[in-house]
Short mmCIF file of C-alpha atoms in Angstrom, two decimals:
data_model
loop_
_atom_site.label_atom_id
_atom_site.label_comp_id
_atom_site.label_asym_id
_atom_site.label_seq_id
_atom_site.Cartn_x
_atom_site.Cartn_y
_atom_site.Cartn_z
CA MET A 1 84.60 166.89 18.25
CA ILE A 2 87.40 170.01 18.57
CA VAL A 3 87.10 173.62 17.38
CA VAL A 4 89.54 175.54 15.54
CA ASN A 5 90.50 179.46 15.07
CA ILE A 6 88.88 178.82 11.47
CA PHE A 7 86.28 180.75 10.59
CA GLY A 8 83.24 180.46 7.46
CA GLU A 9 80.82 177.84 5.83
CA ILE A 10 82.50 175.19 4.00
CA GLU A 11 81.32 171.79 2.47
CA PRO A 12 84.02 168.71 4.75
CA ILE A 13 86.75 168.39 3.27
CA VAL A 14 89.07 165.37 4.11
CA ILE A 15 92.26 166.34 5.72
CA SER A 16 93.73 163.09 6.74
CA LYS A 17 92.31 160.10 4.94
CA LYS A 18 94.42 157.29 6.07
CA LEU A 19 92.84 158.80 9.41
CA GLY A 20 89.68 159.34 9.03
CA ILE A 21 89.85 162.95 9.51
CA MET A 22 87.82 166.02 8.57
CA LEU A 23 87.24 169.41 8.46
CA SER A 24 83.55 170.83 8.44
CA ASN A 25 81.16 173.12 9.88
CA HIS A 26 80.15 171.63 14.15
CA PRO A 27 77.38 169.58 12.62
CA GLN A 28 73.59 170.71 13.54
CA ASP A 29 72.99 168.79 16.57
CA TRP A 30 76.35 169.98 18.22
CA GLN A 31 75.66 173.51 18.12
CA GLU A 32 72.70 173.84 21.07
CA GLY A 33 75.43 172.34 23.51
CA LEU A 34 78.34 174.50 21.87
CA ILE A 35 76.32 177.93 22.37
CA GLU A 36 75.39 177.17 25.35
CA THR A 37 78.98 176.83 25.85
CA MET A 38 79.57 180.60 25.07
CA GLU A 39 76.98 181.64 26.99
CA GLU A 40 78.79 180.59 30.22
CA GLU A 41 81.61 181.97 28.79
CA ILE A 42 80.18 185.32 29.04
CA HIS A 43 78.60 184.87 32.28
CA HIS A 44 82.18 184.05 33.04
CA ARG A 45 83.30 187.63 31.61
CA GLU A 46 80.61 189.41 33.07
CA TYR A 47 82.06 187.75 36.39
CA ASP A 48 85.31 188.29 36.05
CA VAL A 49 84.55 192.33 34.93
CA LYS A 50 82.55 192.73 38.09
CA LYS A 51 85.76 191.40 40.16
CA TYR A 52 88.20 193.25 38.56
CA ASN A 53 86.40 196.49 38.08
CA GLY A 54 89.20 199.42 37.94
CA LEU A 55 91.46 196.96 38.37
CA ALA A 56 92.15 195.54 35.16
CA ASN A 57 91.26 196.39 31.52
CA ILE A 58 88.75 193.18 30.86
CA GLU A 59 86.10 194.24 28.72
CA GLN A 60 82.53 191.79 28.05
CA TYR A 61 82.93 189.67 25.11
CA ASN A 62 80.50 191.89 22.39
CA LEU A 63 78.92 190.54 20.72
CA LYS A 64 77.73 193.17 17.98
CA LYS A 65 80.85 193.95 18.20
CA ILE A 66 82.41 190.44 16.73
CA VAL A 67 79.90 189.95 14.12
CA GLU A 68 80.69 193.64 12.64
CA HIS A 69 84.28 193.16 12.77
CA LYS A 70 86.49 194.12 9.88
CA ASN A 71 88.41 190.80 10.16
CA PHE A 72 84.84 188.51 10.00
CA SER A 73 83.73 190.46 6.80
CA GLY A 74 82.55 188.37 5.05
CA ILE A 75 81.99 185.59 6.44
CA LEU A 76 79.84 186.20 9.76
CA GLY A 77 76.95 188.23 9.50
CA LEU A 78 73.49 189.15 11.47
CA ARG A 79 70.83 186.30 11.49
CA SER A 80 67.43 186.54 12.49
CA GLU A 81 68.01 183.72 15.15
CA GLY A 82 70.59 186.20 16.92
CA TYR A 83 74.14 186.43 17.59
CA LEU A 84 76.17 183.69 19.11
CA LYS A 85 73.55 181.08 16.67
CA GLU A 86 75.68 182.93 13.50
CA ILE A 87 79.00 182.20 15.37
CA ALA A 88 78.18 179.31 16.82
CA ASN A 89 77.22 179.22 12.28
CA LYS A 90 80.19 179.77 11.14
CA LEU A 91 83.30 177.95 13.75
CA ILE A 92 84.34 174.70 11.90
CA CYS A 93 85.64 171.65 13.82
CA ILE A 94 87.33 169.02 13.57
CA SER A 95 87.02 165.23 14.04
CA VAL A 96 87.13 161.25 12.97
CA GLU A 97 84.19 160.82 10.49
CA ASP A 98 86.01 158.08 9.02
CA PHE A 99 86.37 155.65 12.22
CA GLU A 100 86.08 152.18 10.39
CA ASN A 101 88.24 153.08 7.35
CA SER A 102 90.93 154.40 9.72
CA MET A 103 94.39 153.63 10.57
CA LEU A 104 93.12 154.56 13.68
CA GLN A 105 91.53 150.63 13.81
CA LYS A 106 94.74 148.86 15.28
CA LYS A 107 95.16 151.01 18.00
CA ASN A 108 91.26 150.72 18.84
CA PRO A 109 88.95 148.94 16.99
CA TYR A 110 86.23 150.32 19.12
CA ILE A 111 86.13 153.42 19.15
CA ASP A 112 88.83 156.39 17.77
CA SER A 113 88.57 158.88 21.33
CA PRO A 114 87.98 156.54 24.88
CA THR A 115 86.12 158.87 26.86
CA CYS A 116 89.09 159.54 29.35
CA GLU A 117 91.61 160.22 27.21
CA ILE A 118 92.62 163.38 24.77
CA GLU A 119 90.55 163.19 22.00
CA PHE A 120 92.66 162.19 18.85
CA ALA A 121 91.57 164.79 16.68
CA GLU A 122 93.53 166.95 19.50
CA LYS A 123 95.91 165.52 20.12
CA TRP A 124 96.25 165.97 15.91
CA ILE A 125 95.98 169.44 15.90
CA ASN A 126 98.30 170.10 18.56
CA LEU A 127 101.89 168.12 16.98
CA TYR A 128 100.10 171.20 14.31
CA GLU A 129 100.62 173.22 16.50
CA PHE A 130 103.97 172.07 18.12
CA LEU A 131 105.14 172.19 14.51
CA THR A 132 104.57 175.28 13.25
CA LYS A 133 105.85 177.50 17.22
CA ASN A 134 108.59 176.13 17.22
CA ASP A 135 110.99 177.72 14.13
CA CYS A 136 110.52 174.29 11.58
CA ASN A 137 107.64 175.37 9.76
CA LYS A 138 109.44 175.05 5.93
CA ARG A 139 105.83 175.50 4.32
CA ASN A 140 104.39 178.22 6.19
CA TRP A 141 101.36 176.44 8.20
CA MET A 142 99.14 179.29 9.64
CA PRO A 143 99.42 179.30 12.96
CA LEU A 144 96.38 177.09 14.73
CA THR A 145 94.91 176.51 18.22
CA CYS A 146 92.13 174.93 19.69
CA MET A 147 88.92 176.77 21.05
CA TYR A 148 86.95 174.03 22.02
CA SER A 149 87.24 170.20 23.07
CA SER A 150 83.96 168.69 23.90
CA GLU A 151 85.92 166.84 25.92
CA LYS A 152 87.75 168.98 27.74
CA SER A 153 84.73 171.16 28.26
CA LEU A 154 83.01 168.66 30.56
CA PHE A 155 85.44 169.67 33.08
CA GLU A 156 87.37 172.83 32.27
CA GLN A 157 86.48 176.75 31.18
CA THR A 158 86.36 177.68 27.02
CA ASN A 159 88.41 179.68 25.52
CA ILE A 160 85.88 180.24 22.14
CA PHE A 161 85.18 184.10 22.58
CA ARG A 162 88.98 184.93 24.46
CA THR A 163 90.70 182.69 21.04
CA ILE A 164 88.21 185.02 19.07
CA TYR A 165 89.17 187.79 20.45
CA ALA A 166 92.82 187.24 19.98
CA GLU A 167 91.62 186.95 16.32
CA MET A 168 89.85 190.03 16.26
CA SER A 169 93.61 191.66 17.21
CA PHE A 170 95.48 190.46 14.51
CA ASP A 171 96.08 193.83 11.54
CA ILE A 172 95.47 190.66 8.81
CA LYS A 173 96.50 192.05 5.53
CA MET A 174 94.43 189.86 2.83
CA ASP A 175 90.40 189.05 2.35
CA PRO A 176 89.01 187.60 5.74
CA ILE A 177 87.87 184.90 3.95
CA ASP A 178 91.29 184.30 1.44
CA PHE A 179 92.66 184.36 5.55
CA ASN A 180 90.42 181.36 6.08
CA GLN A 181 91.14 179.76 3.53
CA SER A 182 95.00 179.69 3.56
CA LYS A 183 94.38 178.49 7.43
CA ILE A 184 92.01 175.28 5.54
CA ASP A 185 94.75 174.68 2.96
CA SER A 186 97.70 174.56 5.69
CA LEU A 187 95.46 171.82 7.50
CA ILE A 188 95.08 169.71 3.85
CA ASP A 189 98.89 170.00 3.58
CA TYR A 190 99.22 169.34 6.81
CA GLY A 191 96.67 165.89 6.41
CA LYS A 192 98.91 165.15 3.30
CA THR A 193 102.05 165.44 4.41
CA ILE A 194 100.68 162.79 7.71
CA ASP A 195 99.37 160.22 5.37
CA SER A 196 102.55 159.88 3.14
CA PHE A 197 104.39 159.81 6.77
CA LEU A 198 101.80 156.90 7.07
CA GLU A 199 102.88 155.08 4.02
CA LYS A 200 104.43 153.02 6.45
CA GLU A 201 102.63 150.98 8.26
CA GLU A 202 104.88 150.69 11.31
CA ASN A 203 105.19 154.70 11.29
CA PHE A 204 100.98 154.75 12.93
CA TYR A 205 102.71 153.22 15.58
CA MET A 206 105.49 156.05 15.65
CA LEU A 207 103.22 158.71 14.91
CA ASP A 208 100.55 157.43 17.60
CA TYR A 209 103.15 157.82 20.41
CA ILE A 210 104.85 160.91 19.44
CA LEU A 211 100.71 163.02 19.27
CA THR A 212 100.37 161.20 23.15
CA ALA A 213 103.89 162.35 24.08
CA ILE A 214 103.48 165.97 22.97
CA ALA A 215 100.05 166.00 23.67
CA ASP A 216 98.60 168.24 26.25
CA ASP A 217 102.28 168.99 28.21
CA SER A 218 102.60 172.44 28.61
CA ASN A 219 104.44 172.31 31.63
CA TYR A 220 108.85 173.27 31.01
CA ASN A 221 110.71 171.07 34.08
CA ALA A 222 112.95 167.74 34.53
CA TYR A 223 109.84 165.53 33.12
CA HIS A 224 109.45 167.55 29.98
CA LEU A 225 113.47 167.37 29.94
CA PHE A 226 113.42 163.87 29.55
CA LYS A 227 110.23 162.89 27.72
CA ASN A 228 112.41 165.57 24.84
CA TYR A 229 115.13 163.88 24.75
CA SER A 230 113.82 160.00 24.63
CA LEU A 231 112.11 160.72 21.68
CA ILE A 232 114.35 162.64 20.27
CA GLU A 233 116.20 159.39 20.63
CA MET A 234 114.42 156.71 19.81
CA ILE A 235 113.53 159.32 16.51
CA LEU A 236 117.34 159.91 15.62
CA GLY A 237 117.74 156.06 16.44
CA LYS A 238 120.22 155.82 19.43
CA GLU A 239 120.84 151.86 18.86
CA ASP A 240 122.53 153.18 15.56
CA PHE A 241 125.41 154.41 17.79
CA ASN A 242 128.25 152.49 18.90
CA ASP A 243 129.29 154.80 22.09
CA SER A 244 127.38 158.44 23.60
CA ILE A 245 129.44 160.94 22.30
CA LYS A 246 128.40 159.51 18.97
CA PHE A 247 124.91 160.31 19.51
CA ASP A 248 126.41 163.56 20.91
CA GLU A 249 127.88 164.94 17.26
CA LYS A 250 125.01 163.61 15.53
CA LEU A 251 122.57 165.63 17.40
CA ALA A 252 124.83 168.71 17.87
CA LEU A 253 123.63 168.38 13.92
CA PHE A 254 120.39 169.38 14.34
CA ILE A 255 120.89 172.70 16.87
CA LYS A 256 121.33 175.69 15.14
CA LEU A 257 124.88 176.89 14.32
CA ASP A 258 124.18 180.52 14.44
CA ARG A 259 122.70 179.85 18.25
CA TYR A 260 125.31 178.86 19.61
CA VAL A 261 128.30 179.96 17.35
CA ASN A 262 130.12 176.64 16.41
CA ASN A 263 130.26 173.04 16.39
CA GLU A 264 132.43 172.53 19.44
CA LYS A 265 129.15 175.00 21.26
CA ASN A 266 126.01 172.48 19.78
CA GLU A 267 128.45 169.30 21.14
CA LEU A 268 128.75 170.56 24.67
CA PHE A 269 125.47 171.53 23.90
CA ALA A 270 123.95 167.71 23.61
CA LYS A 271 126.44 166.52 25.65
CA MET A 272 124.83 168.44 28.74
CA ILE A 273 121.23 167.54 28.25
CA ARG A 274 122.59 164.06 27.84
CA GLN A 275 124.56 164.03 31.30
CA ILE A 276 121.45 165.93 32.72
CA ARG A 277 118.71 163.14 30.93
CA ASN A 278 120.47 160.28 32.60
CA LYS A 279 120.67 161.84 36.29
CA ILE A 280 117.00 162.80 35.92
CA ALA A 281 116.58 159.24 35.00
CA HIS A 282 118.48 157.91 38.08
CA GLY A 283 117.07 160.10 40.30
CA ASP A 284 120.19 161.94 41.25
CA PHE A 285 118.33 164.84 42.85
CA LEU A 286 121.98 166.82 43.78
CA GLY A 287 124.22 165.26 40.64
CA VAL A 288 120.68 166.94 38.61
CA ARG A 289 121.68 170.65 39.75
CA LYS A 290 124.99 170.36 39.69
CA LYS A 291 124.74 169.82 35.80
CA LEU A 292 121.91 172.12 35.84
CA GLU A 293 124.45 175.13 37.08
CA GLU A 294 127.26 173.93 34.82
CA TYR A 295 124.53 174.82 32.02
CA ALA A 296 123.72 177.76 33.09
CA ALA A 297 127.42 179.08 33.16
CA HIS A 298 127.94 178.03 29.38
CA PHE A 299 124.50 179.04 27.60
CA MET A 300 123.55 181.85 30.27
CA LYS A 301 125.37 183.81 31.20
CA ASN A 302 123.77 186.82 30.33
CA TYR A 303 120.63 185.31 31.53
CA TYR A 304 118.18 187.74 33.26
CA PHE A 305 116.75 185.68 36.73
CA ASP A 306 113.46 187.23 37.70
CA TYR A 307 113.44 184.70 40.84
CA PHE A 308 109.68 186.63 41.64
CA GLU A 309 108.69 184.43 38.78
CA TYR A 310 110.49 181.25 39.01
CA SER A 311 112.85 179.58 41.17
CA ARG A 312 116.98 179.44 39.27
CA GLU A 313 116.09 175.47 39.14
CA ASN A 314 113.02 175.99 37.00
CA TRP A 315 114.40 179.18 35.05
CA ILE A 316 117.26 177.03 33.59
CA TYR A 317 114.90 173.81 32.47
CA LEU A 318 113.18 176.54 31.17
CA ASN A 319 115.39 177.71 28.95
CA ILE A 320 116.68 174.14 28.56
CA CYS A 321 112.68 172.39 27.88
CA CYS A 322 112.22 175.45 24.87
CA GLU A 323 115.28 174.59 23.49
CA LEU A 324 114.50 171.15 23.08
CA ASP A 325 111.21 171.64 21.83
CA ARG A 326 113.13 173.25 18.99
CA ILE A 327 115.34 170.92 18.01
CA LEU A 328 112.65 167.86 18.87
CA ALA A 329 110.11 170.01 16.14
CA ASP A 330 113.00 170.23 13.73
CA ILE A 331 113.69 166.43 13.33
CA LEU A 332 109.79 165.91 13.76
CA TRP A 333 109.44 168.06 10.86
CA LYS A 334 112.56 165.75 8.37
CA ALA A 335 110.68 162.61 9.70
CA ILE A 336 107.22 163.12 9.26
CA SER A 337 107.65 165.25 6.03
CA GLU A 338 110.27 162.80 4.40
CA GLY A 339 108.41 159.48 5.85
CA SER A 340 111.28 158.20 7.87
CA ARG A 341 114.03 157.69 10.55
CA VAL A 342 116.33 160.33 10.91
CA ARG A 343 120.14 159.11 10.56
CA ASN A 344 122.92 161.03 10.72
CA GLY A 345 121.22 164.31 10.10
CA GLU A 346 119.82 162.70 7.22
CA LEU A 347 116.95 160.31 6.12
CA LEU A 348 116.85 156.87 5.34
#
């Protein structure tokens, strides 16, 4: 079960019928554990305030300040059980509630999220985040993030209050209740889009593969590059092209022209990324370094390399991976929103 940055009291909402995914308030029998998690966050914060006293601008979490903040007006209020209970009662979670009738049975008939794997609901929202943050959000879905994962909470510090404080820093231009409803509406539309994509049974296995590949990967390195390029090949259908140059031409269609001026530059980008990926695949570490420098010469001429933050090689990987994230997100959007694989810049 995961908690996302939506707040309020709602009736349970089915957001993906085919995957059995539900949006609801945190169940009462889970709230005690959630409150304990928030108490731990408060204690960690108190320690950090003492540790960095005067060295960093860190303040203790103020529950009264949260409940009374204008961004939660009409949502949070004082109750006899206290501020923590009130906040816990207004958190909203995503979970698989109808596993028995979901397509997840195709993968594992016993459980939707095996205990040693990332929760399916978290992988599902990770894809949502990937699409919304990479400049391909054609329906203007609201940004959302995972505040809490019951699986991760066993091993990592949680970020409920950090995310809540981030919400408080926004100057929202609408009523807080309407603002949170717009987040719910975005998730409902996302769920409908995924369900439409899943009309074809084979697409379930493609979606599951994509969700697993994207989940919890924030390391912009050779392996991220390799993975993203492989996903692009899978969705575009590399086997449909007779030679690599033809595939480069098709991939170039998904590179924004205003980014690299003209299609010739786009095709050069596609070619160089393919060559770098191939060098990585064959363990040619010297060849990789050479190709990375060629890439930098063409696409990072005016780039500021801060070598106190990253080595030169990792700056280049970071640049490539950010570009590939955006390209992959655009291709994924076309595939998922229109329900099929992409061919020649269009869908079948």
